[in-house]
């Protein structure tokens, strides 16, 4: 549980506007890239799985970057 919290929960001290911007951008990018980059005729299941996996990866990366920016936040 601690690993999931560390990966996907924004650190304390992150401004609300930044949290919203990162969350919105992550969802937007992960929702649109499968339609733009996967070939036409790709099954819906593959598109949904790609979008869900990219949400997880992008949130983990964003959280890691925010933890570097706000190092005083409790872990």
GROMACS .gro file of C-alpha atoms in nm:
model
   75
    1UNK     CA    1   0.000   0.000   0.000
    2UNK     CA    2   0.287   0.236   0.078
    3UNK     CA    3   0.431   0.177  -0.269
    4UNK     CA    4   0.099   0.261  -0.435
    5UNK     CA    5   0.067   0.572  -0.223
    6UNK     CA    6   0.419   0.677  -0.313
    7UNK     CA    7   0.358   0.619  -0.685
    8UNK     CA    8   0.016   0.773  -0.733
    9UNK     CA    9  -0.052   1.030  -0.460
   10UNK     CA   10   0.072   1.383  -0.515
   11UNK     CA   11   0.311   1.500  -0.242
   12UNK     CA   12   0.187   1.736   0.027
   13UNK     CA   13   0.264   2.096  -0.049
   14UNK     CA   14   0.184   2.067  -0.419
   15UNK     CA   15  -0.040   2.360  -0.516
   16UNK     CA   16  -0.396   2.266  -0.611
   17UNK     CA   17  -0.367   2.435  -0.950
   18UNK     CA   18  -0.059   2.229  -1.032
   19UNK     CA   19  -0.233   1.909  -0.920
   20UNK     CA   20  -0.527   1.985  -1.145
   21UNK     CA   21  -0.307   2.076  -1.439
   22UNK     CA   22  -0.098   1.760  -1.408
   23UNK     CA   23  -0.405   1.543  -1.365
   24UNK     CA   24  -0.590   1.698  -1.657
   25UNK     CA   25  -0.291   1.684  -1.888
   26UNK     CA   26  -0.222   1.322  -1.794
   27UNK     CA   27  -0.578   1.213  -1.864
   28UNK     CA   28  -0.590   1.414  -2.187
   29UNK     CA   29  -0.264   1.274  -2.323
   30UNK     CA   30  -0.334   0.917  -2.221
   31UNK     CA   31  -0.684   0.933  -2.366
   32UNK     CA   32  -0.585   1.081  -2.702
   33UNK     CA   33  -0.255   0.916  -2.796
   34UNK     CA   34  -0.402   0.569  -2.868
   35UNK     CA   35  -0.638   0.717  -3.126
   36UNK     CA   36  -0.358   0.916  -3.290
   37UNK     CA   37  -0.081   0.657  -3.295
   38UNK     CA   38  -0.246   0.315  -3.311
   39UNK     CA   39  -0.344   0.197  -3.659
   40UNK     CA   40  -0.702   0.219  -3.782
   41UNK     CA   41  -0.901  -0.092  -3.704
   42UNK     CA   42  -0.736  -0.152  -3.367
   43UNK     CA   43  -0.982  -0.318  -3.133
   44UNK     CA   44  -1.145  -0.115  -2.860
   45UNK     CA   45  -1.003  -0.343  -2.592
   46UNK     CA   46  -0.646  -0.266  -2.703
   47UNK     CA   47  -0.719   0.108  -2.706
   48UNK     CA   48  -0.871   0.098  -2.356
   49UNK     CA   49  -0.584  -0.110  -2.215
   50UNK     CA   50  -0.328   0.125  -2.372
   51UNK     CA   51  -0.507   0.428  -2.228
   52UNK     CA   52  -0.532   0.279  -1.878
   53UNK     CA   53  -0.168   0.172  -1.873
   54UNK     CA   54  -0.056   0.512  -1.994
   55UNK     CA   55  -0.259   0.684  -1.719
   56UNK     CA   56  -0.080   0.472  -1.460
   57UNK     CA   57   0.264   0.534  -1.608
   58UNK     CA   58   0.213   0.907  -1.658
   59UNK     CA   59   0.079   0.956  -1.304
   60UNK     CA   60   0.377   0.764  -1.162
   61UNK     CA   61   0.620   0.979  -1.362
   62UNK     CA   62   0.441   1.302  -1.268
   63UNK     CA   63   0.439   1.207  -0.901
   64UNK     CA   64   0.809   1.123  -0.909
   65UNK     CA   65   0.888   1.457  -1.071
   66UNK     CA   66   0.675   1.644  -0.817
   67UNK     CA   67   0.851   1.462  -0.534
   68UNK     CA   68   1.181   1.591  -0.669
   69UNK     CA   69   1.040   1.943  -0.687
   70UNK     CA   70   0.891   1.926  -0.335
   71UNK     CA   71   1.147   1.717  -0.144
   72UNK     CA   72   1.030   1.826   0.202
   73UNK     CA   73   0.698   1.646   0.163
   74UNK     CA   74   0.655   1.344   0.392
   75UNK     CA   75   0.693   1.011   0.222
   0.00000   0.00000   0.00000
